[in-house]
Short mmCIF file of C-alpha atoms in Angstrom, two decimals:
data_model
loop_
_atom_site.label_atom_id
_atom_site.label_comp_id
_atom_site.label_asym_id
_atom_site.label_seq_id
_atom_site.Cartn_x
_atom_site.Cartn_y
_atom_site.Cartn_z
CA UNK A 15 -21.09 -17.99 9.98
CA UNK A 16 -17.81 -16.43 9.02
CA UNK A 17 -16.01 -20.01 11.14
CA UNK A 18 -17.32 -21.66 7.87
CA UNK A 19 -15.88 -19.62 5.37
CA UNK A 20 -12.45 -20.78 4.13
CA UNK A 21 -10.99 -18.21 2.32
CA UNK A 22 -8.89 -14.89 4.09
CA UNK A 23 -10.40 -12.71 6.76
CA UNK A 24 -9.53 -9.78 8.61
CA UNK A 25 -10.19 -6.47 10.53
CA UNK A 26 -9.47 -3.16 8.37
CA UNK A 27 -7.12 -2.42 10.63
CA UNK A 28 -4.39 -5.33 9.80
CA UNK A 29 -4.93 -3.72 6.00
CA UNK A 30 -1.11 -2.99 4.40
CA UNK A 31 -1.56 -2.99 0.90
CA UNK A 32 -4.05 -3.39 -2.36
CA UNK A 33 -0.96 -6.00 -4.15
CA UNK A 34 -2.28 -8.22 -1.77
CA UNK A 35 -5.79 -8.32 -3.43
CA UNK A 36 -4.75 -9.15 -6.95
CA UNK A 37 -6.95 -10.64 -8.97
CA UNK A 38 -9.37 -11.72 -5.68
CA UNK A 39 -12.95 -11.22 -5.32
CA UNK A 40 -12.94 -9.30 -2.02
CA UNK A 41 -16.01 -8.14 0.14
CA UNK A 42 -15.87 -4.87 2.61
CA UNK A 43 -18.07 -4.70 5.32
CA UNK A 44 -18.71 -1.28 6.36
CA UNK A 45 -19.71 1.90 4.60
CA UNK A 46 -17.25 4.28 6.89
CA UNK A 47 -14.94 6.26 5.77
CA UNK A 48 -12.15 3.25 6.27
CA UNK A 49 -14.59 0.94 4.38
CA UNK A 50 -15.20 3.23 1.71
CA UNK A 51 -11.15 4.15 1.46
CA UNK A 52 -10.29 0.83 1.54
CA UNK A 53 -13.01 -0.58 -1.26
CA UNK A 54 -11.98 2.08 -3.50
CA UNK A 55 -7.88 1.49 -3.27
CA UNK A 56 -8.46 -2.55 -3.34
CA UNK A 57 -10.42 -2.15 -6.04
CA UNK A 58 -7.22 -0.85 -7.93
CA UNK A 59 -5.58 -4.25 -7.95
CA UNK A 60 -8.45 -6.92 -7.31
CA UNK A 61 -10.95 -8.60 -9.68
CA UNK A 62 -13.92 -7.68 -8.06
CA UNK A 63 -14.97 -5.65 -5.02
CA UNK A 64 -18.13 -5.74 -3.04
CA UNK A 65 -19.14 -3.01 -0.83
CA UNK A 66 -21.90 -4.54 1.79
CA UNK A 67 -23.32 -1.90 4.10
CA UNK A 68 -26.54 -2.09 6.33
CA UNK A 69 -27.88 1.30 5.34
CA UNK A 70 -26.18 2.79 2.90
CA UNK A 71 -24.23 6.05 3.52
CA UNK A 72 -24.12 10.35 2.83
CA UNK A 73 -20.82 10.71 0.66
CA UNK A 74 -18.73 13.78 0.71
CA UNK A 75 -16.04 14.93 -1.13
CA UNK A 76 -13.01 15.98 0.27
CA UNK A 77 -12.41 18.73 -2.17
CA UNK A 78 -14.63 21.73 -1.65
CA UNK A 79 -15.89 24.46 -3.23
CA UNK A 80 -13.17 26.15 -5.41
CA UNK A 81 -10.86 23.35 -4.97
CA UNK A 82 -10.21 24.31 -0.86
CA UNK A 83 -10.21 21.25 1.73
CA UNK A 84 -13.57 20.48 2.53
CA UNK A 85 -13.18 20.96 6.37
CA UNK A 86 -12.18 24.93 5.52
CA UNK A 87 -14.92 25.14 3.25
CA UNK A 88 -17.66 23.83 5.69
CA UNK A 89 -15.70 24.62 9.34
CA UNK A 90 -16.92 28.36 9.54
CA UNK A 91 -18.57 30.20 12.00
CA UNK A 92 -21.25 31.36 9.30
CA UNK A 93 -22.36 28.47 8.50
CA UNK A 94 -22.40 27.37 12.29
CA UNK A 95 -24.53 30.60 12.62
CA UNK A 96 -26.64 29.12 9.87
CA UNK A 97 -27.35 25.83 11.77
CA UNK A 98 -28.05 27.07 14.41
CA UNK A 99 -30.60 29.79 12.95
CA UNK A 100 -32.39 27.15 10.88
CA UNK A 101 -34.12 23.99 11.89
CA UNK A 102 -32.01 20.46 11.37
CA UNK A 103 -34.31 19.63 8.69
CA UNK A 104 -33.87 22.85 6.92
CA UNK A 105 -30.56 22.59 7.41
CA UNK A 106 -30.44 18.80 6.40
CA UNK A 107 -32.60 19.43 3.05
CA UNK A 108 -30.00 21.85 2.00
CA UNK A 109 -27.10 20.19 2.84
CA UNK A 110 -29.05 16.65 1.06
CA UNK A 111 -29.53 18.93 -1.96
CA UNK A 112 -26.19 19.95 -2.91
CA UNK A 113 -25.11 16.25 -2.17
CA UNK A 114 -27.43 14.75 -4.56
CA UNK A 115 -26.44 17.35 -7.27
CA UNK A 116 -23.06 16.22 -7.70
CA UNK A 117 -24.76 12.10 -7.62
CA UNK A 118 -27.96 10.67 -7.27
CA UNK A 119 -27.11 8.51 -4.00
CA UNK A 120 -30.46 6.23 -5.40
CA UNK A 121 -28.68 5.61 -8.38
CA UNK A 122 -25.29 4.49 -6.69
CA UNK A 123 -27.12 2.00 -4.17
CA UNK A 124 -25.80 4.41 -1.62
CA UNK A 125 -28.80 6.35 -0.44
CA UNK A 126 -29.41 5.93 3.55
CA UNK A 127 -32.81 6.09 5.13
CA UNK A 128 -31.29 8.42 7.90
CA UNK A 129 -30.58 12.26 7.42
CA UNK A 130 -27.32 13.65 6.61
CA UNK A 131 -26.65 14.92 9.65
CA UNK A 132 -28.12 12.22 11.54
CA UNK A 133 -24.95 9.59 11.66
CA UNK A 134 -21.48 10.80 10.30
CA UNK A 135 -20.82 11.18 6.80
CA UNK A 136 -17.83 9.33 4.50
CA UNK A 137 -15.67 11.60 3.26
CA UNK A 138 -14.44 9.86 -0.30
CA UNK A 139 -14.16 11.75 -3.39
CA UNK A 140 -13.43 8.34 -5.07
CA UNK A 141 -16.22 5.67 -4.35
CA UNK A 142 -18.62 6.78 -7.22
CA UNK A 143 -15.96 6.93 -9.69
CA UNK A 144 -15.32 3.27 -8.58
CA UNK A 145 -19.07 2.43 -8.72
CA UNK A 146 -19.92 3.99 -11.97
CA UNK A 147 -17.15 1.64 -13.69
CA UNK A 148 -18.43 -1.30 -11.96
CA UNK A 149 -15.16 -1.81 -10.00
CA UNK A 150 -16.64 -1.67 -6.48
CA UNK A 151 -20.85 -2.73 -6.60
CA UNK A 152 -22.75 -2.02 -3.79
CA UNK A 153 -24.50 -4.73 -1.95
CA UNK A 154 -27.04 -5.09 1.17
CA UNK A 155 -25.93 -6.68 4.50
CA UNK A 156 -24.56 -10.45 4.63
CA UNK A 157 -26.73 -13.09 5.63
CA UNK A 158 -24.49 -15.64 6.27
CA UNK A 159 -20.77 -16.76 4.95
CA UNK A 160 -20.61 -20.41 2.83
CA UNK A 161 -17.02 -22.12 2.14
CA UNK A 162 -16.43 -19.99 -0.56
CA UNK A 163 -18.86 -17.11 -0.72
CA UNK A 164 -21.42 -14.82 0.95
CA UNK A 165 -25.16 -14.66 0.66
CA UNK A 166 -26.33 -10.96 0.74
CA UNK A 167 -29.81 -10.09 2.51
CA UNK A 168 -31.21 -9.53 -1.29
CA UNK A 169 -30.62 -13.16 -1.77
CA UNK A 170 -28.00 -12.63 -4.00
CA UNK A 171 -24.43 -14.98 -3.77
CA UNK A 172 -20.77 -14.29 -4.31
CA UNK A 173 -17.67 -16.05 -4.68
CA UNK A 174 -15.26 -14.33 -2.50
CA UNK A 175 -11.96 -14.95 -1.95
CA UNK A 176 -11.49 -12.33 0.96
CA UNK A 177 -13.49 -10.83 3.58
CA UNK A 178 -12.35 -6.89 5.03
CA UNK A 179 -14.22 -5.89 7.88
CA UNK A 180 -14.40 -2.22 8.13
CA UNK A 181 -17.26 -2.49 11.16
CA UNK A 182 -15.83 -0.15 13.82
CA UNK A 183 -13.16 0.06 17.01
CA UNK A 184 -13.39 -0.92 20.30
CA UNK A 185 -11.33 1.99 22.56
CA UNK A 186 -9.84 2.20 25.92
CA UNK A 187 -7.40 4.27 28.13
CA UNK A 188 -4.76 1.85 29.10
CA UNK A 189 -2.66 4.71 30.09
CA UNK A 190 -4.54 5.92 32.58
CA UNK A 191 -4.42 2.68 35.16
CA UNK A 192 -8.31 2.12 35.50
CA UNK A 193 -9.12 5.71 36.52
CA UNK A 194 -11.06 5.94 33.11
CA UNK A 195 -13.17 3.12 32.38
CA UNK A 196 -14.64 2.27 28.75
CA UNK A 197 -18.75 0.99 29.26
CA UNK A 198 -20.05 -0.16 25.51
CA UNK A 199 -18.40 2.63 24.04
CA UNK A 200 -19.80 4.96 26.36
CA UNK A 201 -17.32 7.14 28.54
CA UNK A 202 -17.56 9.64 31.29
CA UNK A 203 -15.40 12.53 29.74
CA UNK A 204 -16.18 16.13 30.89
CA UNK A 205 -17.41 18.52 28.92
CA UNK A 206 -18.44 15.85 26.18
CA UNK A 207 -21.12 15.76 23.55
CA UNK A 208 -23.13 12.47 23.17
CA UNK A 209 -25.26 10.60 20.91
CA UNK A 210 -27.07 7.81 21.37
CA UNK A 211 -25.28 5.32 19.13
CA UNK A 212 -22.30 3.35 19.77
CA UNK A 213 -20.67 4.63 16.95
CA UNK A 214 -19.77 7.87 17.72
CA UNK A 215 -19.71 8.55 21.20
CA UNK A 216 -16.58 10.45 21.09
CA UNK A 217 -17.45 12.51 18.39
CA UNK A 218 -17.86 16.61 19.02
CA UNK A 219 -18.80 19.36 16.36
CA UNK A 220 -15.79 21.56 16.32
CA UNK A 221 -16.90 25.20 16.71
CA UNK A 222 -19.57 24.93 18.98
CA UNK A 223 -17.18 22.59 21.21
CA UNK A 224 -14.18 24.58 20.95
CA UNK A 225 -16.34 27.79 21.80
CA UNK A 226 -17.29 26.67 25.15
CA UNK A 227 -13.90 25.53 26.26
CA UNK A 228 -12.46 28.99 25.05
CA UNK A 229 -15.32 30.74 26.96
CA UNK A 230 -13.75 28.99 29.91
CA UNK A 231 -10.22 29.99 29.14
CA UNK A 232 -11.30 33.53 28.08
CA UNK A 233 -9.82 33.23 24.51
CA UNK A 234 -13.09 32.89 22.82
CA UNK A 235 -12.68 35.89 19.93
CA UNK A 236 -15.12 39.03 20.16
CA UNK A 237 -16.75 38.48 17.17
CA UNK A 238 -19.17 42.67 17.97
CA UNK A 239 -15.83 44.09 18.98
CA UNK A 240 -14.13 42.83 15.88
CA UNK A 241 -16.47 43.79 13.68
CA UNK A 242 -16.25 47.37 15.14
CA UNK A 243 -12.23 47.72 15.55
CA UNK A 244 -11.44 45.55 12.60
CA UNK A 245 -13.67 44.94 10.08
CA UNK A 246 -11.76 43.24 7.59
CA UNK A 247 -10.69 40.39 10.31
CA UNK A 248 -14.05 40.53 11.57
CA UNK A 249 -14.74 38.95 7.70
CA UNK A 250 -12.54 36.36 7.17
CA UNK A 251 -12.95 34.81 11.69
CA UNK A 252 -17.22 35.25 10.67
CA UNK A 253 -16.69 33.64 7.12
CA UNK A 254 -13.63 31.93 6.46
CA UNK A 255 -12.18 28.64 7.91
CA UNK A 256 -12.22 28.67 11.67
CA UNK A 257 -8.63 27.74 12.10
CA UNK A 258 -6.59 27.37 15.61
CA UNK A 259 -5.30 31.32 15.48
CA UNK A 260 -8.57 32.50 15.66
CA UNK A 261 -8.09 31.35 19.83
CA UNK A 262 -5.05 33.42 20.06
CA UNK A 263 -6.53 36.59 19.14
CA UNK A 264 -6.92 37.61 22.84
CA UNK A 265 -6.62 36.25 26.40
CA UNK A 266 -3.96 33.85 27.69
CA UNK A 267 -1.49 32.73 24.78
CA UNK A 268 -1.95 35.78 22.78
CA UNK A 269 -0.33 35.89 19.67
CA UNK A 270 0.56 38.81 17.92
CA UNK A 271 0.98 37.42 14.82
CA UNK A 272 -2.83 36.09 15.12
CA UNK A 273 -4.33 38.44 13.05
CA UNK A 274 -1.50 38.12 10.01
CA UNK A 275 -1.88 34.54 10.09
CA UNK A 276 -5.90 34.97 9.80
CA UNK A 277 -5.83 37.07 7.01
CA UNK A 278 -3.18 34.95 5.12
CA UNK A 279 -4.36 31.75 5.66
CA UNK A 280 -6.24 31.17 2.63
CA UNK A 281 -3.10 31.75 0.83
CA UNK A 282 -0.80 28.78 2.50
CA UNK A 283 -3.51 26.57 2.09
CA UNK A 284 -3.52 27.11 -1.76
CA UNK A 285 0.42 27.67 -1.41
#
């Protein structure tokens, strides 16, 4: 019913800046990591925000352990090791675990019936900051738009003065004159990873991906002969961030300032 509803709507992707939000009462539909960005920064500037989501969402922070980037802290090849060596619900207990230590997703309004590793996870180290002073509150899915407000599935009403959608993309290939054609969201890449959701269908986890094209290439690092002939590289490809020079190591495009920029790299990203 949103042809009924008189007040401002639009896709997150027409979104320029929270002064335009002052002082409104704004629902954001969607619980991605746009939705969740954008709740959190209009919430800066507007009365009221309302974060609607169907079913609720894992939150991650992007600041990891010991104050590194989140992606270095969880992109290593131990940990991909791990997953593989452990059964997804082992490995989605653990990972559910530490998540819940730092908040009780129940609490927040946030907790999802799915597992974390089930659909992708928002990355926002913000939205329970925003929550826990009442400047965004979480709400259920919209039943239907009014003049002037929403109904939420709960039954409860708002006065809104702006709708955001944050619901998702539509893609294509424009630039490549028909041979690649876009079906639902579905596409017929090679080499691709699937899952069966519209959502993410051209979504790939990095290591195991990037693996199998460098077995193809030949530049795929020797993790046994590394260990052997270099044991202190060995340690920080194995257990620190699995970064682009770690494909340069060997094979076509060798680099021989790989191995320096390995070992250092922990400092530049602190630097």
């Amino acid at each position: 019913g949103i042809e009924n509803f008189k007040g401002r709507y639009l896709h997150s992707r027409d979104y320029k800046d929270a002064r335009d939000f002052t002082d409104k009462r704004v629902v954001v539909i969607g619980i991605g990591n746009s939705g969740s960005d954008l709740a959190v920064e209009i919430s800066q500037t507007a009365k009221q925000v309302f974060l609607s989501t169907r079913r609720g969402a894992w939150v991650l922070n992007r600041v990891g352990d010991q104050g590194y980037p989140m992606d270095t802290v969880f992109t290593t090849r131990m940990k991909t090791f791990l997953k593989d060596l452990l059964s997804p619900s082992m490995v989605n207990s653990y990972v559910e675990k530490q998540l819940t230590a730092r908040f009780d997703h129940s609490h927040y309004g946030l907790k999802p019936k799915h597992r974390v590793f089930d659909q992708h996870p928002t990355v926002n180290d913000d939205l329970p900051n925003r929550i826990i002073s009442g400047r965004v509150l979480v709400k259920p899915n919209i039943q239907k738009f009014t003049n002037t407000s929403v109904i939420f599935d709960d039954g409860t009403k708002e006065d809104i003065d702006v709708v955001v959608f944050a619901t998702g993309y539509s893609f294509s290939f424009p630039f490549l004159e028909g041979y690649v054609k876009v079906v639902e969201n579905q596409i017929p890449l090679y080499k691709f990873m699937y899952v069966k959701s519209q959502r993410h269908t051209i979504q790939v986890d990095y290591i195991p991906y990037m693996d199998e094209l460098a077995c193809q290439i030949g530049v795929k690092p020797n993790l046994l002969n590394l260990f052997l002939t270099d044991p202190r590289l060995a340690l920080e490809v194995f257990f620190g961030a699995c970064t682009p020079y770690q494909y340069r190591l060997q094979g076509p495009g060798r680099w021989a300032g790989a191995r320096e920029a390995i070992l250092t790299q922990r400092q530049r990203i602190i630097k």
